[in-house]
């Protein structure tokens, strides 16, 4: 599983003037955190890898957490985008919210090859981000659009997807990581949306008109997932007394048998019980007694 932090740089075209501006610090680099969310195996990791490396991964490896950092030119301005990949499997429901704080834009991903992942967008993923990051912008992204040409029978109609997007108030983008179709338009639009919704940073000027560096904001503590419910523990009513009573009444647990005068009736008893009741039984049965036992007449 990919757990390590990796940094991938996508080349950006810069003019000589822009490079000089970066060196002098005239152009501030905008930082954006982009989070992809959705069911497992819908194509989230392939979407990010294909966009950042221009290559489609050959093997599927379920993600736990992964993130990339890339510099991109948006509207002729440099943007440092942190791409955060998450696990869609239910096994990671308690870990996933740790990646939500400070997110600027969420890509809600599903596969157009079936309705299950699309239905989970409204039933599972939108409620989850509404709970942890309710004010964060989000867009709907359909993955594996190349299947519309190769296997159209299994694909969800675009009109049905657009209706879901409209009802949820989401912009919809359809992409193919395999063919790299629609990736640039999708990510550029999402990053613009994230920039527009990010917090505006104020700049203070010195008397000489040079921008001062703003102190970094205090880190926001991670949103902890809700604690699991304590297991139900049921304590049964004690049957200790009843069990001992049954043992006393059961002949197979006795070790002393009294024969009555007629010789036909028997009385079962227990040495421990007899000696506890009377010190004379200790003498009769030949057991030691801590107290002085008078001789029987």
PDB file of C-alpha atoms in Angstrom:
ATOM      1  CA  UNK A   1       0.000   0.000   0.000  1.00  0.00           C
ATOM      2  CA  UNK A   2       1.185   3.478  -0.722  1.00  0.00           C
ATOM      3  CA  UNK A   3       1.695   5.225   2.629  1.00  0.00           C
ATOM      4  CA  UNK A   4       4.741   7.382   1.973  1.00  0.00           C
ATOM      5  CA  UNK A   5       4.626  11.020   0.997  1.00  0.00           C
ATOM      6  CA  UNK A   6       5.782  11.636  -2.545  1.00  0.00           C
ATOM      7  CA  UNK A   7       6.331  14.826  -4.441  1.00  0.00           C
ATOM      8  CA  UNK A   8       5.839  15.017  -8.168  1.00  0.00           C
ATOM      9  CA  UNK A   9       6.460  18.140 -10.179  1.00  0.00           C
ATOM     10  CA  UNK A  10       4.547  18.802 -13.372  1.00  0.00           C
ATOM     11  CA  UNK A  11       6.534  21.164 -15.630  1.00  0.00           C
ATOM     12  CA  UNK A  12       5.037  24.615 -16.024  1.00  0.00           C
ATOM     13  CA  UNK A  13       5.868  27.039 -18.764  1.00  0.00           C
ATOM     14  CA  UNK A  14       7.428  30.243 -17.494  1.00  0.00           C
ATOM     15  CA  UNK A  15       8.590  33.309 -19.329  1.00  0.00           C
ATOM     16  CA  UNK A  16      11.877  34.983 -18.453  1.00  0.00           C
ATOM     17  CA  UNK A  17       9.969  37.814 -16.800  1.00  0.00           C
ATOM     18  CA  UNK A  18       7.977  35.363 -14.681  1.00  0.00           C
ATOM     19  CA  UNK A  19      11.108  33.551 -13.515  1.00  0.00           C
ATOM     20  CA  UNK A  20      12.648  36.872 -12.512  1.00  0.00           C
ATOM     21  CA  UNK A  21       9.471  37.780 -10.655  1.00  0.00           C
ATOM     22  CA  UNK A  22       9.544  34.478  -8.727  1.00  0.00           C
ATOM     23  CA  UNK A  23      13.173  35.080  -7.782  1.00  0.00           C
ATOM     24  CA  UNK A  24      12.423  38.580  -6.546  1.00  0.00           C
ATOM     25  CA  UNK A  25       9.323  37.401  -4.703  1.00  0.00           C
ATOM     26  CA  UNK A  26       6.912  39.709  -6.555  1.00  0.00           C
ATOM     27  CA  UNK A  27       4.532  36.863  -7.399  1.00  0.00           C
ATOM     28  CA  UNK A  28       3.180  34.968  -4.394  1.00  0.00           C
ATOM     29  CA  UNK A  29       2.640  31.242  -4.766  1.00  0.00           C
ATOM     30  CA  UNK A  30      -0.944  30.221  -4.020  1.00  0.00           C
ATOM     31  CA  UNK A  31      -1.266  26.967  -2.060  1.00  0.00           C
ATOM     32  CA  UNK A  32      -4.316  24.773  -2.622  1.00  0.00           C
ATOM     33  CA  UNK A  33      -5.251  21.466  -1.011  1.00  0.00           C
ATOM     34  CA  UNK A  34      -7.269  19.219  -3.322  1.00  0.00           C
ATOM     35  CA  UNK A  35      -8.887  16.080  -1.918  1.00  0.00           C
ATOM     36  CA  UNK A  36     -10.289  13.181  -3.958  1.00  0.00           C
ATOM     37  CA  UNK A  37     -13.082  11.170  -2.387  1.00  0.00           C
ATOM     38  CA  UNK A  38     -15.201   8.242  -3.490  1.00  0.00           C
ATOM     39  CA  UNK A  39     -15.707   4.498  -3.366  1.00  0.00           C
ATOM     40  CA  UNK A  40     -12.784   2.120  -3.658  1.00  0.00           C
ATOM     41  CA  UNK A  41     -11.563   1.122  -7.141  1.00  0.00           C
ATOM     42  CA  UNK A  42     -13.469   3.860  -8.997  1.00  0.00           C
ATOM     43  CA  UNK A  43     -10.245   5.368 -10.382  1.00  0.00           C
ATOM     44  CA  UNK A  44      -9.253   8.092  -7.899  1.00  0.00           C
ATOM     45  CA  UNK A  45      -5.553   7.196  -7.749  1.00  0.00           C
ATOM     46  CA  UNK A  46      -5.343   6.668 -11.515  1.00  0.00           C
ATOM     47  CA  UNK A  47      -6.917  10.088 -11.994  1.00  0.00           C
ATOM     48  CA  UNK A  48      -4.212  11.792  -9.922  1.00  0.00           C
ATOM     49  CA  UNK A  49      -1.302   9.742 -11.259  1.00  0.00           C
ATOM     50  CA  UNK A  50      -2.320  10.218 -14.882  1.00  0.00           C
ATOM     51  CA  UNK A  51      -2.699  13.961 -14.401  1.00  0.00           C
ATOM     52  CA  UNK A  52       0.549  14.521 -12.501  1.00  0.00           C
ATOM     53  CA  UNK A  53       2.806  12.122 -14.451  1.00  0.00           C
ATOM     54  CA  UNK A  54       1.113  11.814 -17.858  1.00  0.00           C
ATOM     55  CA  UNK A  55       1.218   8.029 -17.401  1.00  0.00           C
ATOM     56  CA  UNK A  56      -1.437   5.453 -16.552  1.00  0.00           C
ATOM     57  CA  UNK A  57      -0.531   2.987 -13.738  1.00  0.00           C
ATOM     58  CA  UNK A  58      -0.454  -0.655 -14.777  1.00  0.00           C
ATOM     59  CA  UNK A  59      -1.340  -2.226 -11.416  1.00  0.00           C
ATOM     60  CA  UNK A  60      -4.120  -1.495  -8.946  1.00  0.00           C
ATOM     61  CA  UNK A  61      -2.940  -1.007  -5.367  1.00  0.00           C
ATOM     62  CA  UNK A  62      -5.588   0.062  -2.806  1.00  0.00           C
ATOM     63  CA  UNK A  63      -4.677   3.388  -1.249  1.00  0.00           C
ATOM     64  CA  UNK A  64      -4.606   4.098   2.468  1.00  0.00           C
ATOM     65  CA  UNK A  65      -3.411   7.701   2.258  1.00  0.00           C
ATOM     66  CA  UNK A  66      -1.211   9.353  -0.332  1.00  0.00           C
ATOM     67  CA  UNK A  67      -0.478  12.910  -1.347  1.00  0.00           C
ATOM     68  CA  UNK A  68       1.405  14.675  -4.106  1.00  0.00           C
ATOM     69  CA  UNK A  69       2.649  18.221  -4.576  1.00  0.00           C
ATOM     70  CA  UNK A  70       2.658  19.880  -7.993  1.00  0.00           C
ATOM     71  CA  UNK A  71       3.225  23.388  -9.348  1.00  0.00           C
ATOM     72  CA  UNK A  72       0.666  24.419 -11.958  1.00  0.00           C
ATOM     73  CA  UNK A  73       0.009  27.599 -13.925  1.00  0.00           C
ATOM     74  CA  UNK A  74      -3.606  28.710 -13.576  1.00  0.00           C
ATOM     75  CA  UNK A  75      -4.589  31.898 -15.405  1.00  0.00           C
ATOM     76  CA  UNK A  76      -0.875  32.738 -15.801  1.00  0.00           C
ATOM     77  CA  UNK A  77      -0.323  32.489 -12.047  1.00  0.00           C
ATOM     78  CA  UNK A  78       1.647  29.762 -10.258  1.00  0.00           C
ATOM     79  CA  UNK A  79      -0.292  27.516  -7.916  1.00  0.00           C
ATOM     80  CA  UNK A  80       1.169  24.852  -5.638  1.00  0.00           C
ATOM     81  CA  UNK A  81      -1.451  22.126  -5.475  1.00  0.00           C
ATOM     82  CA  UNK A  82      -1.388  19.384  -2.870  1.00  0.00           C
ATOM     83  CA  UNK A  83      -3.288  16.363  -4.166  1.00  0.00           C
ATOM     84  CA  UNK A  84      -4.629  14.176  -1.357  1.00  0.00           C
ATOM     85  CA  UNK A  85      -5.662  10.641  -2.251  1.00  0.00           C
ATOM     86  CA  UNK A  86      -7.903   8.751   0.183  1.00  0.00           C
ATOM     87  CA  UNK A  87      -9.161   5.217   0.711  1.00  0.00           C
ATOM     88  CA  UNK A  88     -12.785   4.552  -0.108  1.00  0.00           C
ATOM     89  CA  UNK A  89     -13.042   1.237   1.716  1.00  0.00           C
ATOM     90  CA  UNK A  90     -15.147   1.175   4.883  1.00  0.00           C
ATOM     91  CA  UNK A  91     -12.181  -0.232   6.830  1.00  0.00           C
ATOM     92  CA  UNK A  92     -10.666   3.264   6.829  1.00  0.00           C
ATOM     93  CA  UNK A  93     -13.774   5.230   7.816  1.00  0.00           C
ATOM     94  CA  UNK A  94     -12.184   6.261  11.125  1.00  0.00           C
ATOM     95  CA  UNK A  95      -8.859   7.305   9.563  1.00  0.00           C
ATOM     96  CA  UNK A  96     -10.130   9.143   6.493  1.00  0.00           C
ATOM     97  CA  UNK A  97     -11.421  12.254   8.345  1.00  0.00           C
ATOM     98  CA  UNK A  98      -7.854  12.986   9.498  1.00  0.00           C
ATOM     99  CA  UNK A  99      -7.087  14.186   5.959  1.00  0.00           C
ATOM    100  CA  UNK A 100     -10.018  16.637   5.783  1.00  0.00           C
ATOM    101  CA  UNK A 101      -8.783  19.748   7.666  1.00  0.00           C
ATOM    102  CA  UNK A 102      -7.704  22.742   5.535  1.00  0.00           C
ATOM    103  CA  UNK A 103      -9.100  21.225   2.329  1.00  0.00           C
ATOM    104  CA  UNK A 104      -9.861  23.851  -0.337  1.00  0.00           C
ATOM    105  CA  UNK A 105     -11.662  21.691  -2.918  1.00  0.00           C
ATOM    106  CA  UNK A 106     -13.091  18.151  -2.956  1.00  0.00           C
ATOM    107  CA  UNK A 107     -13.406  15.960  -6.048  1.00  0.00           C
ATOM    108  CA  UNK A 108     -16.265  13.498  -5.542  1.00  0.00           C
ATOM    109  CA  UNK A 109     -15.288  10.622  -7.817  1.00  0.00           C
ATOM    110  CA  UNK A 110     -17.354   7.708  -9.094  1.00  0.00           C
ATOM    111  CA  UNK A 111     -17.123   5.208 -11.934  1.00  0.00           C
ATOM    112  CA  UNK A 112     -19.532   5.577 -14.835  1.00  0.00           C
ATOM    113  CA  UNK A 113     -19.455   1.777 -15.237  1.00  0.00           C
ATOM    114  CA  UNK A 114     -22.144   1.264 -12.594  1.00  0.00           C
ATOM    115  CA  UNK A 115     -24.731   3.019 -10.467  1.00  0.00           C
ATOM    116  CA  UNK A 116     -23.492   1.904  -7.040  1.00  0.00           C
ATOM    117  CA  UNK A 117     -20.613   4.377  -6.749  1.00  0.00           C
ATOM    118  CA  UNK A 118     -22.821   7.169  -8.123  1.00  0.00           C
ATOM    119  CA  UNK A 119     -25.557   6.457  -5.578  1.00  0.00           C
ATOM    120  CA  UNK A 120     -22.972   6.496  -2.789  1.00  0.00           C
ATOM    121  CA  UNK A 121     -22.015  10.049  -3.751  1.00  0.00           C
ATOM    122  CA  UNK A 122     -25.324  11.333  -2.388  1.00  0.00           C
ATOM    123  CA  UNK A 123     -25.926   8.707   0.287  1.00  0.00           C
ATOM    124  CA  UNK A 124     -22.435   8.465   1.784  1.00  0.00           C
ATOM    125  CA  UNK A 125     -19.807  10.936   0.588  1.00  0.00           C
ATOM    126  CA  UNK A 126     -21.728  14.210   0.506  1.00  0.00           C
ATOM    127  CA  UNK A 127     -23.078  13.629   4.061  1.00  0.00           C
ATOM    128  CA  UNK A 128     -19.540  12.821   5.215  1.00  0.00           C
ATOM    129  CA  UNK A 129     -17.966  16.039   3.925  1.00  0.00           C
ATOM    130  CA  UNK A 130     -21.005  18.014   5.084  1.00  0.00           C
ATOM    131  CA  UNK A 131     -20.219  16.718   8.552  1.00  0.00           C
ATOM    132  CA  UNK A 132     -16.477  17.431   8.636  1.00  0.00           C
ATOM    133  CA  UNK A 133     -15.924  20.267   6.101  1.00  0.00           C
ATOM    134  CA  UNK A 134     -19.382  21.663   5.329  1.00  0.00           C
ATOM    135  CA  UNK A 135     -18.170  24.908   3.732  1.00  0.00           C
ATOM    136  CA  UNK A 136     -15.657  23.281   1.385  1.00  0.00           C
ATOM    137  CA  UNK A 137     -16.436  23.518  -2.363  1.00  0.00           C
ATOM    138  CA  UNK A 138     -16.874  20.245  -4.196  1.00  0.00           C
ATOM    139  CA  UNK A 139     -17.276  19.004  -7.786  1.00  0.00           C
ATOM    140  CA  UNK A 140     -18.532  15.725  -9.233  1.00  0.00           C
ATOM    141  CA  UNK A 141     -16.077  13.723 -11.358  1.00  0.00           C
ATOM    142  CA  UNK A 142     -17.013  10.721 -13.483  1.00  0.00           C
ATOM    143  CA  UNK A 143     -14.079   8.352 -14.068  1.00  0.00           C
ATOM    144  CA  UNK A 144     -13.429   5.804 -16.850  1.00  0.00           C
ATOM    145  CA  UNK A 145     -15.249   7.720 -19.589  1.00  0.00           C
ATOM    146  CA  UNK A 146     -13.362   5.627 -22.179  1.00  0.00           C
ATOM    147  CA  UNK A 147     -15.832   2.832 -21.393  1.00  0.00           C
ATOM    148  CA  UNK A 148     -18.564   4.746 -23.218  1.00  0.00           C
ATOM    149  CA  UNK A 149     -16.841   3.759 -26.461  1.00  0.00           C
ATOM    150  CA  UNK A 150     -15.512   0.311 -25.545  1.00  0.00           C
ATOM    151  CA  UNK A 151     -18.403  -0.984 -23.407  1.00  0.00           C
ATOM    152  CA  UNK A 152     -21.370   1.386 -23.585  1.00  0.00           C
ATOM    153  CA  UNK A 153     -23.936  -1.109 -22.255  1.00  0.00           C
ATOM    154  CA  UNK A 154     -22.600  -0.969 -18.686  1.00  0.00           C
ATOM    155  CA  UNK A 155     -22.263   2.823 -18.527  1.00  0.00           C
ATOM    156  CA  UNK A 156     -24.636   5.093 -16.647  1.00  0.00           C
ATOM    157  CA  UNK A 157     -26.387   7.502 -19.045  1.00  0.00           C
ATOM    158  CA  UNK A 158     -24.928  10.979 -18.926  1.00  0.00           C
ATOM    159  CA  UNK A 159     -28.396  12.498 -18.511  1.00  0.00           C
ATOM    160  CA  UNK A 160     -28.886  10.494 -15.316  1.00  0.00           C
ATOM    161  CA  UNK A 161     -25.533  11.657 -13.950  1.00  0.00           C
ATOM    162  CA  UNK A 162     -26.241  15.279 -14.817  1.00  0.00           C
ATOM    163  CA  UNK A 163     -29.563  15.054 -12.979  1.00  0.00           C
ATOM    164  CA  UNK A 164     -27.775  13.811  -9.844  1.00  0.00           C
ATOM    165  CA  UNK A 165     -25.239  16.633 -10.164  1.00  0.00           C
ATOM    166  CA  UNK A 166     -27.969  19.232 -10.625  1.00  0.00           C
ATOM    167  CA  UNK A 167     -29.952  17.987  -7.617  1.00  0.00           C
ATOM    168  CA  UNK A 168     -26.793  18.134  -5.478  1.00  0.00           C
ATOM    169  CA  UNK A 169     -25.727  21.535  -6.833  1.00  0.00           C
ATOM    170  CA  UNK A 170     -22.448  20.205  -8.248  1.00  0.00           C
ATOM    171  CA  UNK A 171     -20.488  20.911 -11.405  1.00  0.00           C
ATOM    172  CA  UNK A 172     -19.932  17.687 -13.342  1.00  0.00           C
ATOM    173  CA  UNK A 173     -16.789  16.671 -15.236  1.00  0.00           C
ATOM    174  CA  UNK A 174     -16.273  13.400 -17.089  1.00  0.00           C
ATOM    175  CA  UNK A 175     -12.714  12.107 -17.389  1.00  0.00           C
ATOM    176  CA  UNK A 176     -10.617   9.199 -18.606  1.00  0.00           C
ATOM    177  CA  UNK A 177      -7.305   8.608 -16.854  1.00  0.00           C
ATOM    178  CA  UNK A 178      -6.439   5.964 -19.457  1.00  0.00           C
ATOM    179  CA  UNK A 179      -6.829   8.345 -22.406  1.00  0.00           C
ATOM    180  CA  UNK A 180      -6.102  11.507 -20.352  1.00  0.00           C
ATOM    181  CA  UNK A 181      -9.342  12.885 -21.711  1.00  0.00           C
ATOM    182  CA  UNK A 182     -10.879  15.796 -19.811  1.00  0.00           C
ATOM    183  CA  UNK A 183      -8.214  15.787 -17.083  1.00  0.00           C
ATOM    184  CA  UNK A 184      -6.854  19.286 -17.639  1.00  0.00           C
ATOM    185  CA  UNK A 185     -10.290  20.864 -17.904  1.00  0.00           C
ATOM    186  CA  UNK A 186     -11.463  19.037 -14.775  1.00  0.00           C
ATOM    187  CA  UNK A 187      -8.471  19.894 -12.586  1.00  0.00           C
ATOM    188  CA  UNK A 188      -8.074  23.465 -13.837  1.00  0.00           C
ATOM    189  CA  UNK A 189     -11.737  24.159 -13.087  1.00  0.00           C
ATOM    190  CA  UNK A 190     -11.523  22.477  -9.683  1.00  0.00           C
ATOM    191  CA  UNK A 191      -8.380  24.399  -8.738  1.00  0.00           C
ATOM    192  CA  UNK A 192     -10.003  27.692  -9.753  1.00  0.00           C
ATOM    193  CA  UNK A 193     -12.959  26.773  -7.573  1.00  0.00           C
ATOM    194  CA  UNK A 194     -10.611  25.980  -4.700  1.00  0.00           C
ATOM    195  CA  UNK A 195      -8.756  29.268  -5.091  1.00  0.00           C
ATOM    196  CA  UNK A 196     -12.018  31.199  -5.078  1.00  0.00           C
ATOM    197  CA  UNK A 197     -13.180  29.454  -1.934  1.00  0.00           C
ATOM    198  CA  UNK A 198      -9.898  29.535  -0.034  1.00  0.00           C
ATOM    199  CA  UNK A 199      -9.320  31.987   2.761  1.00  0.00           C
ATOM    200  CA  UNK A 200      -8.168  35.399   1.657  1.00  0.00           C
ATOM    201  CA  UNK A 201      -4.820  36.299   3.128  1.00  0.00           C
ATOM    202  CA  UNK A 202      -4.187  39.894   3.993  1.00  0.00           C
ATOM    203  CA  UNK A 203      -0.880  41.491   3.182  1.00  0.00           C
ATOM    204  CA  UNK A 204       0.750  44.143   5.308  1.00  0.00           C
ATOM    205  CA  UNK A 205       3.200  46.667   3.918  1.00  0.00           C
ATOM    206  CA  UNK A 206       6.290  48.129   5.500  1.00  0.00           C
ATOM    207  CA  UNK A 207       7.046  51.874   5.189  1.00  0.00           C
ATOM    208  CA  UNK A 208       9.214  51.043   2.166  1.00  0.00           C
ATOM    209  CA  UNK A 209       6.366  49.326   0.336  1.00  0.00           C
ATOM    210  CA  UNK A 210       7.819  45.828   0.563  1.00  0.00           C
ATOM    211  CA  UNK A 211       5.452  43.051   1.481  1.00  0.00           C
ATOM    212  CA  UNK A 212       6.172  41.529   4.827  1.00  0.00           C
ATOM    213  CA  UNK A 213       6.027  37.821   5.254  1.00  0.00           C
ATOM    214  CA  UNK A 214       2.942  36.823   7.123  1.00  0.00           C
ATOM    215  CA  UNK A 215       3.439  34.548  10.067  1.00  0.00           C
ATOM    216  CA  UNK A 216       2.113  31.091   9.355  1.00  0.00           C
ATOM    217  CA  UNK A 217      -1.275  30.327  10.787  1.00  0.00           C
ATOM    218  CA  UNK A 218      -1.459  28.067  13.774  1.00  0.00           C
ATOM    219  CA  UNK A 219      -2.050  24.525  12.575  1.00  0.00           C
ATOM    220  CA  UNK A 220      -5.615  23.383  12.836  1.00  0.00           C
ATOM    221  CA  UNK A 221      -5.927  20.256  14.949  1.00  0.00           C
ATOM    222  CA  UNK A 222      -7.173  17.249  12.998  1.00  0.00           C
ATOM    223  CA  UNK A 223     -10.821  16.372  13.161  1.00  0.00           C
ATOM    224  CA  UNK A 224     -11.004  13.238  15.227  1.00  0.00           C
ATOM    225  CA  UNK A 225     -13.485  10.605  14.116  1.00  0.00           C
ATOM    226  CA  UNK A 226     -16.289   9.785  16.529  1.00  0.00           C
ATOM    227  CA  UNK A 227     -15.453   7.175  19.117  1.00  0.00           C
ATOM    228  CA  UNK A 228     -16.949   3.775  18.561  1.00  0.00           C
ATOM    229  CA  UNK A 229     -19.786   2.601  20.760  1.00  0.00           C
ATOM    230  CA  UNK A 230     -18.840   0.550  23.800  1.00  0.00           C
ATOM    231  CA  UNK A 231     -19.708  -3.140  23.473  1.00  0.00           C
ATOM    232  CA  UNK A 232     -22.929  -4.257  25.120  1.00  0.00           C
ATOM    233  CA  UNK A 233     -22.098  -6.221  28.263  1.00  0.00           C
ATOM    234  CA  UNK A 234     -24.826  -8.282  29.904  1.00  0.00           C
ATOM    235  CA  UNK A 235     -24.138  -9.778  33.342  1.00  0.00           C
ATOM    236  CA  UNK A 236     -26.205 -12.856  34.058  1.00  0.00           C
ATOM    237  CA  UNK A 237     -27.830 -13.373  37.441  1.00  0.00           C
ATOM    238  CA  UNK A 238     -25.639 -15.475  39.708  1.00  0.00           C
ATOM    239  CA  UNK A 239     -26.727 -19.111  40.145  1.00  0.00           C
ATOM    240  CA  UNK A 240     -23.993 -19.919  42.664  1.00  0.00           C
ATOM    241  CA  UNK A 241     -26.372 -20.726  45.543  1.00  0.00           C
ATOM    242  CA  UNK A 242     -28.672 -22.837  43.369  1.00  0.00           C
ATOM    243  CA  UNK A 243     -25.728 -24.778  41.948  1.00  0.00           C
ATOM    244  CA  UNK A 244     -24.419 -25.603  45.423  1.00  0.00           C
ATOM    245  CA  UNK A 245     -27.882 -26.669  46.522  1.00  0.00           C
ATOM    246  CA  UNK A 246     -28.116 -29.062  43.575  1.00  0.00           C
ATOM    247  CA  UNK A 247     -24.705 -30.498  44.395  1.00  0.00           C
ATOM    248  CA  UNK A 248     -25.790 -31.136  47.992  1.00  0.00           C
ATOM    249  CA  UNK A 249     -28.926 -32.895  46.808  1.00  0.00           C
ATOM    250  CA  UNK A 250     -27.226 -34.943  44.094  1.00  0.00           C
ATOM    251  CA  UNK A 251     -26.032 -38.352  45.452  1.00  0.00           C
ATOM    252  CA  UNK A 252     -23.124 -38.580  43.041  1.00  0.00           C
ATOM    253  CA  UNK A 253     -21.421 -35.662  44.789  1.00  0.00           C
ATOM    254  CA  UNK A 254     -21.800 -37.131  48.336  1.00  0.00           C
ATOM    255  CA  UNK A 255     -19.005 -38.943  50.174  1.00  0.00           C
ATOM    256  CA  UNK A 256     -20.880 -40.254  53.254  1.00  0.00           C
ATOM    257  CA  UNK A 257     -23.845 -42.619  53.306  1.00  0.00           C
ATOM    258  CA  UNK A 258     -25.983 -43.209  56.412  1.00  0.00           C
ATOM    259  CA  UNK A 259     -27.994 -46.418  56.614  1.00  0.00           C
ATOM    260  CA  UNK A 260     -31.176 -46.101  58.627  1.00  0.00           C
ATOM    261  CA  UNK A 261     -32.338 -48.752  61.133  1.00  0.00           C
ATOM    262  CA  UNK A 262     -34.392 -50.713  58.632  1.00  0.00           C
ATOM    263  CA  UNK A 263     -31.289 -50.993  56.429  1.00  0.00           C
ATOM    264  CA  UNK A 264     -33.215 -50.150  53.305  1.00  0.00           C
ATOM    265  CA  UNK A 265     -33.231 -46.374  53.384  1.00  0.00           C
ATOM    266  CA  UNK A 266     -30.047 -44.438  52.772  1.00  0.00           C
ATOM    267  CA  UNK A 267     -29.154 -40.860  53.540  1.00  0.00           C
ATOM    268  CA  UNK A 268     -26.455 -39.229  51.458  1.00  0.00           C
ATOM    269  CA  UNK A 269     -24.296 -36.545  53.079  1.00  0.00           C
ATOM    270  CA  UNK A 270     -21.086 -34.584  52.677  1.00  0.00           C
ATOM    271  CA  UNK A 271     -18.172 -34.772  55.074  1.00  0.00           C
ATOM    272  CA  UNK A 272     -17.446 -31.067  54.776  1.00  0.00           C
ATOM    273  CA  UNK A 273     -21.014 -30.120  55.589  1.00  0.00           C
ATOM    274  CA  UNK A 274     -21.259 -32.524  58.509  1.00  0.00           C
ATOM    275  CA  UNK A 275     -17.992 -31.400  60.084  1.00  0.00           C
ATOM    276  CA  UNK A 276     -18.920 -27.771  59.627  1.00  0.00           C
ATOM    277  CA  UNK A 277     -22.225 -28.353  61.389  1.00  0.00           C
ATOM    278  CA  UNK A 278     -20.926 -30.328  64.384  1.00  0.00           C
ATOM    279  CA  UNK A 279     -17.526 -31.027  65.891  1.00  0.00           C
ATOM    280  CA  UNK A 280     -18.670 -34.526  66.856  1.00  0.00           C
ATOM    281  CA  UNK A 281     -18.647 -35.588  63.206  1.00  0.00           C
ATOM    282  CA  UNK A 282     -14.971 -34.646  63.037  1.00  0.00           C
ATOM    283  CA  UNK A 283     -14.287 -37.207  65.740  1.00  0.00           C
ATOM    284  CA  UNK A 284     -16.543 -39.841  64.194  1.00  0.00           C
ATOM    285  CA  UNK A 285     -15.030 -39.413  60.733  1.00  0.00           C
ATOM    286  CA  UNK A 286     -11.508 -39.182  62.076  1.00  0.00           C
ATOM    287  CA  UNK A 287     -10.830 -35.637  60.983  1.00  0.00           C
ATOM    288  CA  UNK A 288      -8.699 -33.223  63.026  1.00  0.00           C
ATOM    289  CA  UNK A 289     -10.401 -30.406  64.857  1.00  0.00           C
ATOM    290  CA  UNK A 290      -8.618 -27.234  65.940  1.00  0.00           C
ATOM    291  CA  UNK A 291     -10.715 -27.022  69.083  1.00  0.00           C
ATOM    292  CA  UNK A 292     -10.676 -29.538  71.862  1.00  0.00           C
ATOM    293  CA  UNK A 293     -13.232 -32.186  71.079  1.00  0.00           C
ATOM    294  CA  UNK A 294     -14.784 -33.910  74.059  1.00  0.00           C
ATOM    295  CA  UNK A 295     -14.970 -37.702  73.927  1.00  0.00           C
ATOM    296  CA  UNK A 296     -18.314 -39.142  73.181  1.00  0.00           C
ATOM    297  CA  UNK A 297     -19.960 -40.972  76.076  1.00  0.00           C
TER     298      UNK A 297
END
